[in-house]
Amino acid sequence: MNGLRVAALMAATMTTGLVAGVYGIYANAFMPGLATTDDKTFVSAFQAVDRAIVNPLFLGLGFVGALLFTLLAGAVSLKEKALPWIAIAFALYLVSMIVTVAVNVPMNDALKAAGDPGSIDVAAVRAAFDESKWRTFNLVRTVLATVSFGFLGWALYLTGKSAAQP
């Protein structure tokens, strides 16, 4: 059982860190970079990146996997000192998923649904997108996922510490 507990906790930590990193890259590089572009470039690039990130590897293993691995880690750690940290990490990551699904994804989908940037009013589409709102909620989910990652790291430390004690 110890092997499964450690493996589940490592998988939860790694996938949560992956997702937190993706959100962080959007916050620190992608969106600030796009903010400096013209409307057509913004709409084209955002649509292309959003289509690319919606893939089984990221969505299944990363986005959903982080939650499922954290749930598994908690389920196999019910009598462990790490459980409260895993539970808090799970709750924080779940909230980050809710923010993503309730705010960021609908905004992404609306931008993609606007159509081909070569045949639409890209200035109107960009204005309707509301970059400020998207960035604000991305920052919220970045913080939530990053803190979740930190708590899972602490849970890993506690799990290793308890395994090392006789």
mmCIF file of N, CA and C in Angstrom, residues 11 36 50-51 59 93 97 147 161:
data_model
loop_
_atom_site.group_PDB
_atom_site.id
_atom_site.type_symbol
_atom_site.label_atom_id
_atom_site.label_comp_id
_atom_site.label_asym_id
_atom_site.label_seq_id
_atom_site.Cartn_x
_atom_site.Cartn_y
_atom_site.Cartn_z
ATOM 1 N N ALA A 11 2.201 11.270 -8.621
ATOM 2 C CA ALA A 11 1.448 11.578 -9.838
ATOM 3 C C ALA A 11 0.579 12.818 -9.630
ATOM 4 N N THR A 36 0.435 42.762 -26.714
ATOM 5 C CA THR A 36 1.186 43.738 -27.508
ATOM 6 C C THR A 36 0.940 43.593 -29.007
ATOM 7 N N ASP A 50 -5.556 27.734 -28.267
ATOM 8 C CA ASP A 50 -6.653 27.077 -27.551
ATOM 9 C C ASP A 50 -7.055 25.774 -28.238
ATOM 10 N N ARG A 51 -7.022 25.750 -29.548
ATOM 11 C CA ARG A 51 -7.317 24.490 -30.247
ATOM 12 C C ARG A 51 -6.244 23.434 -29.936
ATOM 13 N N LEU A 59 -5.653 17.456 -21.414
ATOM 14 C CA LEU A 59 -6.929 17.424 -20.694
ATOM 15 C C LEU A 59 -7.063 16.185 -19.817
ATOM 16 N N TYR A 93 -7.479 22.653 -5.915
ATOM 17 C CA TYR A 93 -7.396 22.320 -7.338
ATOM 18 C C TYR A 93 -8.796 22.209 -7.940
ATOM 19 N N MET A 97 -10.356 24.195 -11.154
ATOM 20 C CA MET A 97 -11.052 23.572 -12.285
ATOM 21 C C MET A 97 -12.406 24.238 -12.522
ATOM 22 N N VAL A 147 -0.727 26.786 -5.213
ATOM 23 C CA VAL A 147 -0.801 26.481 -3.775
ATOM 24 C C VAL A 147 -1.149 24.996 -3.583
ATOM 25 N N LYS A 161 8.927 11.319 5.147
ATOM 26 C CA LYS A 161 9.421 11.420 6.532
ATOM 27 C C LYS A 161 8.859 10.296 7.394
#
